[in-house]
Short mmCIF file of C-alpha atoms in Angstrom, two decimals:
data_model
loop_
_atom_site.label_atom_id
_atom_site.label_comp_id
_atom_site.label_asym_id
_atom_site.label_seq_id
_atom_site.Cartn_x
_atom_site.Cartn_y
_atom_site.Cartn_z
CA UNK A 13 82.87 -36.63 40.18
CA UNK A 14 86.19 -36.64 42.00
CA UNK A 15 88.06 -33.33 41.90
CA UNK A 16 91.63 -33.21 40.77
CA UNK A 17 94.30 -31.29 42.69
CA UNK A 18 95.28 -29.40 39.53
CA UNK A 19 92.83 -28.21 36.88
CA UNK A 20 93.63 -29.80 33.54
CA UNK A 21 91.83 -28.94 30.35
CA UNK A 22 91.58 -31.02 27.23
CA UNK A 23 91.10 -28.61 24.34
CA UNK A 24 90.01 -29.69 20.81
CA UNK A 25 89.73 -27.77 17.63
CA UNK A 26 93.27 -26.47 16.95
CA UNK A 27 94.10 -24.38 14.94
CA UNK A 28 90.88 -22.46 15.55
CA UNK A 29 91.31 -18.98 17.17
CA UNK A 30 88.72 -20.25 19.66
CA UNK A 31 90.83 -23.20 20.79
CA UNK A 32 94.00 -21.12 21.07
CA UNK A 33 92.13 -18.44 23.10
CA UNK A 34 90.64 -20.98 25.47
CA UNK A 35 94.05 -22.55 26.07
CA UNK A 36 95.63 -19.18 26.87
CA UNK A 37 92.76 -18.26 29.10
CA UNK A 38 92.91 -21.47 31.04
CA UNK A 39 96.69 -21.14 31.64
CA UNK A 40 96.31 -17.51 32.64
CA UNK A 41 93.56 -18.22 35.13
CA UNK A 42 95.14 -21.21 36.76
CA UNK A 43 98.68 -20.80 37.94
CA UNK A 44 99.12 -24.58 38.29
CA UNK A 45 96.64 -25.56 35.58
CA UNK A 46 97.59 -27.55 32.55
CA UNK A 47 96.21 -27.87 29.02
CA UNK A 48 96.37 -30.87 26.69
CA UNK A 49 95.88 -29.43 23.20
CA UNK A 50 94.62 -31.97 20.71
CA UNK A 51 96.13 -31.17 17.29
CA UNK A 52 95.48 -32.75 13.82
CA UNK A 53 98.66 -34.16 12.27
CA UNK A 54 98.76 -31.52 9.47
CA UNK A 55 98.74 -28.71 12.09
CA UNK A 56 101.43 -30.03 14.44
CA UNK A 57 104.08 -27.42 13.34
CA UNK A 58 101.55 -24.62 13.93
CA UNK A 59 100.70 -26.04 17.37
CA UNK A 60 104.36 -26.21 18.31
CA UNK A 61 104.83 -22.57 17.19
CA UNK A 62 101.79 -21.57 19.20
CA UNK A 63 103.26 -23.30 22.34
CA UNK A 64 106.66 -21.68 21.81
CA UNK A 65 105.08 -18.21 21.48
CA UNK A 66 103.60 -18.52 25.03
CA UNK A 67 105.45 -17.08 28.06
CA UNK A 68 107.76 -19.76 29.65
CA UNK A 69 105.66 -20.43 32.72
CA UNK A 70 102.59 -21.07 30.43
CA UNK A 71 104.54 -22.95 27.78
CA UNK A 72 105.68 -25.60 30.32
CA UNK A 73 102.09 -26.29 31.22
CA UNK A 74 100.67 -26.75 27.66
CA UNK A 75 101.16 -30.18 26.12
CA UNK A 76 100.54 -30.74 22.39
CA UNK A 77 99.33 -34.18 21.37
CA UNK A 78 98.69 -35.34 17.72
CA UNK A 79 95.22 -36.80 17.21
CA UNK A 80 91.59 -36.11 16.41
CA UNK A 81 88.25 -36.70 18.21
CA UNK A 82 87.16 -39.24 15.52
CA UNK A 83 90.24 -41.36 15.98
CA UNK A 84 90.15 -44.38 18.34
CA UNK A 85 91.48 -43.13 21.75
CA UNK A 86 91.85 -39.73 20.03
CA UNK A 87 94.68 -41.24 18.03
CA UNK A 88 96.89 -41.42 21.09
CA UNK A 89 98.99 -44.35 22.28
CA UNK A 90 97.89 -46.34 25.31
CA UNK A 91 100.02 -44.51 27.81
CA UNK A 92 99.06 -41.05 26.53
CA UNK A 93 95.30 -41.73 26.37
CA UNK A 94 95.38 -43.13 29.95
CA UNK A 95 97.17 -40.03 31.16
CA UNK A 96 94.61 -37.73 29.44
CA UNK A 97 91.69 -39.75 30.83
CA UNK A 98 93.06 -39.74 34.35
CA UNK A 99 94.08 -36.13 34.57
CA UNK A 100 91.35 -34.19 32.63
CA UNK A 101 89.07 -32.09 34.71
CA UNK A 102 87.51 -29.98 31.93
CA UNK A 103 86.97 -30.70 28.29
CA UNK A 104 86.53 -27.74 25.84
CA UNK A 105 85.30 -29.21 22.60
CA UNK A 106 85.53 -26.80 19.61
CA UNK A 107 86.50 -29.20 16.81
CA UNK A 108 83.60 -28.54 14.51
CA UNK A 109 83.55 -27.71 10.85
CA UNK A 110 81.25 -25.31 8.84
CA UNK A 111 82.09 -26.35 5.31
CA UNK A 112 82.06 -29.63 3.52
CA UNK A 113 79.56 -32.22 2.37
CA UNK A 114 76.67 -33.14 4.57
CA UNK A 115 78.30 -36.57 5.21
CA UNK A 116 81.61 -35.02 6.12
CA UNK A 117 79.98 -32.53 8.48
CA UNK A 118 77.93 -35.26 10.12
CA UNK A 119 81.14 -37.31 10.65
CA UNK A 120 83.04 -34.29 12.08
CA UNK A 121 80.39 -32.56 14.13
CA UNK A 122 78.10 -35.35 15.26
CA UNK A 123 80.25 -38.42 15.40
CA UNK A 124 83.14 -36.36 16.69
CA UNK A 125 81.35 -35.19 19.79
CA UNK A 126 79.87 -38.63 20.23
CA UNK A 127 83.32 -40.20 20.36
CA UNK A 128 84.51 -37.60 22.88
CA UNK A 129 81.45 -38.04 25.07
CA UNK A 130 82.10 -41.81 25.20
CA UNK A 131 85.60 -41.07 26.48
CA UNK A 132 84.22 -38.65 29.03
CA UNK A 133 82.65 -41.54 30.82
CA UNK A 134 86.18 -42.90 31.55
CA UNK A 135 87.40 -39.57 33.06
CA UNK A 136 87.24 -40.02 36.86
CA UNK A 137 88.07 -36.36 37.62
CA UNK A 138 85.79 -34.79 35.06
CA UNK A 139 84.16 -31.66 36.39
CA UNK A 140 82.78 -30.28 33.09
CA UNK A 141 82.48 -31.10 29.36
CA UNK A 142 81.85 -27.79 27.52
CA UNK A 143 80.55 -28.15 23.97
CA UNK A 144 80.79 -24.99 21.83
CA UNK A 145 77.80 -25.05 19.56
CA UNK A 146 76.06 -22.23 17.52
CA UNK A 147 73.04 -20.09 18.22
CA UNK A 148 71.94 -20.90 14.65
CA UNK A 149 70.74 -24.30 15.54
CA UNK A 150 67.53 -22.29 15.72
CA UNK A 151 67.45 -22.44 11.89
CA UNK A 152 64.71 -20.40 10.32
CA UNK A 153 62.79 -19.68 13.51
CA UNK A 154 61.80 -16.12 14.30
CA UNK A 155 61.05 -14.21 17.46
CA UNK A 156 62.71 -14.86 20.89
CA UNK A 157 64.79 -18.02 21.13
CA UNK A 158 65.25 -19.31 24.67
CA UNK A 159 68.45 -20.95 25.83
CA UNK A 160 66.74 -24.22 26.51
CA UNK A 161 64.99 -24.38 23.14
CA UNK A 162 66.22 -26.93 20.67
CA UNK A 163 63.79 -29.11 18.75
CA UNK A 164 61.08 -26.73 17.73
CA UNK A 165 60.30 -27.96 14.27
CA UNK A 166 62.66 -25.43 12.60
CA UNK A 167 64.11 -25.70 9.02
CA UNK A 168 67.89 -25.58 8.76
CA UNK A 169 69.53 -23.27 6.19
CA UNK A 170 72.86 -25.19 6.02
CA UNK A 171 74.25 -28.62 6.73
CA UNK A 172 76.32 -27.03 9.53
CA UNK A 173 73.19 -25.91 11.34
CA UNK A 174 71.65 -29.32 10.96
CA UNK A 175 74.66 -31.27 12.17
CA UNK A 176 75.21 -28.87 15.08
CA UNK A 177 71.51 -29.46 16.16
CA UNK A 178 72.24 -33.22 16.01
CA UNK A 179 75.45 -32.80 17.97
CA UNK A 180 73.52 -30.96 20.71
CA UNK A 181 71.06 -33.85 20.83
CA UNK A 182 74.02 -36.12 21.52
CA UNK A 183 75.21 -33.89 24.32
CA UNK A 184 71.79 -33.56 25.80
CA UNK A 185 71.32 -37.37 25.94
CA UNK A 186 74.49 -37.55 28.16
CA UNK A 187 73.39 -34.73 30.56
CA UNK A 188 71.78 -37.13 33.11
CA UNK A 189 75.17 -38.90 33.44
CA UNK A 190 77.85 -36.35 32.78
CA UNK A 191 78.49 -32.74 33.82
CA UNK A 192 77.72 -31.16 30.37
CA UNK A 193 77.31 -27.60 29.33
CA UNK A 194 76.30 -26.36 25.87
CA UNK A 195 77.63 -22.89 24.84
CA UNK A 196 75.90 -21.41 21.78
CA UNK A 197 77.79 -18.47 20.16
CA UNK A 198 76.39 -16.03 17.81
CA UNK A 199 78.15 -15.42 14.47
CA UNK A 200 81.80 -15.12 15.45
CA UNK A 201 83.58 -11.78 14.63
CA UNK A 202 87.13 -10.82 15.40
CA UNK A 203 88.76 -10.09 18.73
CA UNK A 204 87.39 -6.86 20.08
CA UNK A 205 90.86 -5.42 20.76
CA UNK A 206 92.90 -6.81 17.86
CA UNK A 207 90.22 -7.44 15.16
CA UNK A 208 91.68 -10.84 14.34
CA UNK A 209 88.78 -13.10 13.21
CA UNK A 210 87.97 -16.79 13.64
CA UNK A 211 87.70 -17.13 9.88
CA UNK A 212 88.32 -14.87 6.94
CA UNK A 213 86.66 -17.12 4.40
CA UNK A 214 83.07 -17.33 5.63
CA UNK A 215 80.51 -15.51 7.79
CA UNK A 216 80.55 -11.81 8.66
CA UNK A 217 84.26 -11.35 8.24
CA UNK A 218 83.90 -12.51 4.65
CA UNK A 219 81.29 -9.80 4.11
CA UNK A 220 83.70 -7.30 5.47
CA UNK A 221 86.35 -8.48 2.94
CA UNK A 222 83.76 -8.09 0.12
CA UNK A 223 82.96 -4.63 1.37
CA UNK A 224 86.66 -3.60 1.38
CA UNK A 225 87.21 -4.93 -2.18
CA UNK A 226 84.31 -3.00 -3.69
CA UNK A 227 85.05 0.37 -5.44
CA UNK A 228 84.66 3.24 -2.95
CA UNK A 229 82.04 4.99 -5.04
CA UNK A 230 79.86 1.90 -5.55
CA UNK A 231 77.14 1.19 -2.88
CA UNK A 232 77.15 -2.29 -1.66
CA UNK A 233 73.74 -4.02 -1.83
CA UNK A 234 72.71 -5.92 1.28
CA UNK A 235 69.52 -7.97 1.68
CA UNK A 236 66.53 -7.04 3.79
CA UNK A 237 65.35 -3.81 5.38
CA UNK A 238 68.19 -3.52 7.81
CA UNK A 239 66.00 -3.35 10.91
CA UNK A 240 66.65 -6.97 12.09
CA UNK A 241 69.12 -7.55 14.89
CA UNK A 242 72.55 -8.69 13.62
CA UNK A 243 73.56 -11.49 16.03
CA UNK A 244 77.31 -11.15 15.97
CA UNK A 245 79.72 -11.44 18.80
CA UNK A 246 83.45 -10.88 19.37
CA UNK A 247 85.42 -14.06 19.86
CA UNK A 248 87.21 -12.89 23.02
CA UNK A 249 83.87 -12.48 24.78
CA UNK A 250 82.98 -16.10 23.76
CA UNK A 251 86.33 -17.22 25.20
CA UNK A 252 85.97 -15.39 28.49
CA UNK A 253 82.31 -16.22 29.00
CA UNK A 254 82.73 -19.85 27.98
CA UNK A 255 85.69 -20.41 30.29
CA UNK A 256 83.79 -18.86 33.26
CA UNK A 257 80.56 -20.76 32.67
CA UNK A 258 82.52 -24.06 32.40
CA UNK A 259 83.60 -23.56 35.95
CA UNK A 260 80.23 -22.62 37.49
CA UNK A 261 78.42 -25.52 39.20
CA UNK A 262 75.06 -23.91 38.34
CA UNK A 263 75.90 -24.30 34.62
CA UNK A 264 75.78 -28.18 34.66
CA UNK A 265 73.11 -29.62 32.30
CA UNK A 266 72.30 -26.27 30.92
CA UNK A 267 72.58 -24.37 27.58
CA UNK A 268 73.75 -20.80 27.27
CA UNK A 269 73.64 -18.21 24.45
CA UNK A 270 76.95 -16.41 24.12
CA UNK A 271 75.48 -13.49 22.10
CA UNK A 272 75.31 -9.78 22.34
CA UNK A 273 72.36 -9.08 24.72
CA UNK A 274 71.82 -5.69 22.94
CA UNK A 275 72.47 -6.58 19.31
CA UNK A 276 73.01 -3.84 16.86
CA UNK A 277 70.62 -3.59 13.83
CA UNK A 278 71.92 -4.86 10.51
CA UNK A 279 71.67 -1.35 9.06
CA UNK A 280 73.67 0.36 11.85
CA UNK A 281 76.25 -2.39 11.80
CA UNK A 282 77.02 -2.04 8.14
CA UNK A 283 76.74 1.71 8.21
CA UNK A 284 79.38 1.65 10.78
CA UNK A 285 81.60 -0.75 8.84
CA UNK A 286 80.95 1.24 5.64
CA UNK A 287 82.02 4.45 7.37
CA UNK A 288 85.23 2.98 8.71
CA UNK A 289 86.01 1.38 5.36
CA UNK A 290 84.79 4.37 3.29
CA UNK A 291 82.29 2.17 1.42
CA UNK A 292 78.62 3.07 1.23
CA UNK A 293 76.09 0.31 1.77
CA UNK A 294 72.40 0.05 0.95
CA UNK A 295 69.67 -2.40 1.91
CA UNK A 296 67.61 -3.92 -0.99
CA UNK A 297 64.37 -4.85 0.58
CA UNK A 298 62.70 -8.35 0.59
CA UNK A 299 62.02 -8.77 -3.18
CA UNK A 300 65.53 -7.72 -4.21
CA UNK A 301 66.92 -9.83 -1.35
CA UNK A 302 65.47 -13.04 -2.84
CA UNK A 303 67.01 -12.14 -6.22
CA UNK A 304 70.39 -11.39 -4.53
CA UNK A 305 70.37 -14.59 -2.58
CA UNK A 306 69.50 -16.60 -5.74
CA UNK A 307 72.34 -14.96 -7.56
CA UNK A 308 74.71 -15.86 -4.70
CA UNK A 309 73.63 -19.48 -4.83
CA UNK A 310 74.34 -19.61 -8.53
CA UNK A 311 77.85 -18.28 -7.99
CA UNK A 312 78.63 -21.15 -5.71
CA UNK A 313 78.86 -19.15 -2.47
CA UNK A 314 76.77 -21.79 -0.81
CA UNK A 315 79.52 -24.35 -1.46
CA UNK A 316 82.58 -22.56 -0.18
CA UNK A 317 81.05 -19.99 2.15
CA UNK A 318 77.72 -21.52 3.43
CA UNK A 319 77.70 -19.30 6.62
CA UNK A 320 77.94 -16.16 4.55
CA UNK A 321 74.80 -17.20 2.56
CA UNK A 322 73.12 -18.11 5.79
CA UNK A 323 73.98 -14.67 7.17
CA UNK A 324 72.42 -13.08 4.11
CA UNK A 325 69.25 -15.04 4.83
CA UNK A 326 69.42 -13.99 8.49
CA UNK A 327 69.32 -10.36 7.47
CA UNK A 328 65.70 -11.10 6.54
CA UNK A 329 64.95 -13.06 9.80
CA UNK A 330 63.93 -11.15 13.01
CA UNK A 331 65.29 -13.29 15.80
CA UNK A 332 66.42 -12.39 19.31
CA UNK A 333 68.54 -14.86 21.29
CA UNK A 334 67.57 -14.65 24.93
CA UNK A 335 70.80 -14.71 27.09
CA UNK A 336 69.21 -14.28 30.49
CA UNK A 337 70.91 -17.38 31.91
CA UNK A 338 74.29 -16.25 30.61
CA UNK A 339 73.80 -12.79 32.02
CA UNK A 340 72.69 -14.11 35.45
CA UNK A 341 75.64 -16.37 35.98
CA UNK A 342 78.16 -13.78 34.68
CA UNK A 343 76.60 -10.88 36.53
CA UNK A 344 79.31 -10.71 39.22
CA UNK A 345 82.18 -11.85 37.05
CA UNK A 346 83.08 -8.55 35.30
CA UNK A 347 82.60 -10.36 31.90
CA UNK A 348 80.32 -8.61 29.45
CA UNK A 349 79.90 -8.46 25.70
CA UNK A 350 81.30 -5.19 24.30
CA UNK A 351 79.01 -3.16 22.01
CA UNK A 352 79.69 -3.53 18.31
CA UNK A 353 80.48 0.20 18.05
CA UNK A 354 83.55 -0.30 20.27
CA UNK A 355 85.31 -2.79 18.01
CA UNK A 356 83.97 -2.23 14.45
CA UNK A 357 87.07 -0.12 13.53
CA UNK A 358 89.54 -2.86 14.80
CA UNK A 359 87.78 -5.44 12.71
CA UNK A 360 87.93 -3.37 9.52
CA UNK A 361 91.56 -2.41 10.13
CA UNK A 362 92.55 -6.05 10.56
CA UNK A 363 90.77 -7.21 7.51
CA UNK A 364 92.22 -4.31 5.43
CA UNK A 365 95.73 -5.31 6.53
CA UNK A 366 94.83 -8.91 5.61
CA UNK A 367 93.65 -7.95 2.15
CA UNK A 368 96.79 -5.92 1.55
CA UNK A 369 99.05 -8.75 2.68
CA UNK A 370 97.19 -11.28 0.50
CA UNK A 371 97.84 -9.13 -2.59
CA UNK A 372 101.50 -8.65 -1.73
CA UNK A 373 103.68 -11.82 -2.27
CA UNK A 374 105.94 -12.47 0.64
CA UNK A 375 103.86 -10.35 3.09
CA UNK A 376 102.74 -12.01 6.29
CA UNK A 377 99.08 -11.89 7.33
CA UNK A 378 98.42 -9.89 10.53
CA UNK A 379 98.24 -11.90 13.78
CA UNK A 380 97.36 -11.09 17.27
CA UNK A 381 99.98 -10.52 19.96
#
């Protein structure tokens, strides 16, 4: 591929915290670098506000365009799409969804990446297409999951896991022809310094919200024995590691786990969170776990927070995500995953402020600086 004089990233997935963080990181790392931020029509005002909040030198190098991966030519006019195709050196694709019907998720997660891959063939300066997937394409597998593992006969717990598996298959099929890299993150938690999470309505952060809402004197039941590794990761590590790997020639045609290489046990994690939030927790064991998960399914949690239910099931699944490839390529970069103990209090503090603001009309939710 022909190298461009100026690094230019096409970032999808706005308004995700991941897409915003990747945009900032790229502009910070490259003094002459540019970002084209693909923004759905309904989020245009938020994207403009994000751009205006940047420091002037960065603001001038971020270009917001309205469109979506599923749209023909990303929804851009002819002049705009030709500019994007000609200038893009790196694609950071984060426009995936966790909730919705199976058909909707297939369209967004599988067809979306397929459309973008088709356009990548028309990018003469493309140096890397980085696809942000999930470690949980491993489904219900147990034991050690290698970074190059994909189709191992696993069962999927959610439509999100299934469609991300299929999306990875699309990306793998393009690897012989395009400079592709797959980045599989663990369950995304908040920023390790600010606590701001990727999502407050699903996954581990939603569990923290439930924990904070419970009466202080009432122990919170959690499934499993608590001895399994809790595969959570702060989003700022995913941003820093993902950006770095997307620029390493050795990462082409490879898959990487962006996970904590020394994951905390579920028991220790929730004990830490419980201590910070002043809420006791207790693990229920396998039999009670099945009852608790069944009750959650009956309450409709599977519909509006499928990753939360999947996380409950994961608390009964002993799985270790091998990150040896990631650690090898990042060994001299100074980028490492912070231990959960170092940011648990920031996460709880952010969620507590969020809960207070959501109960107070007119109060603004906390945001990162």
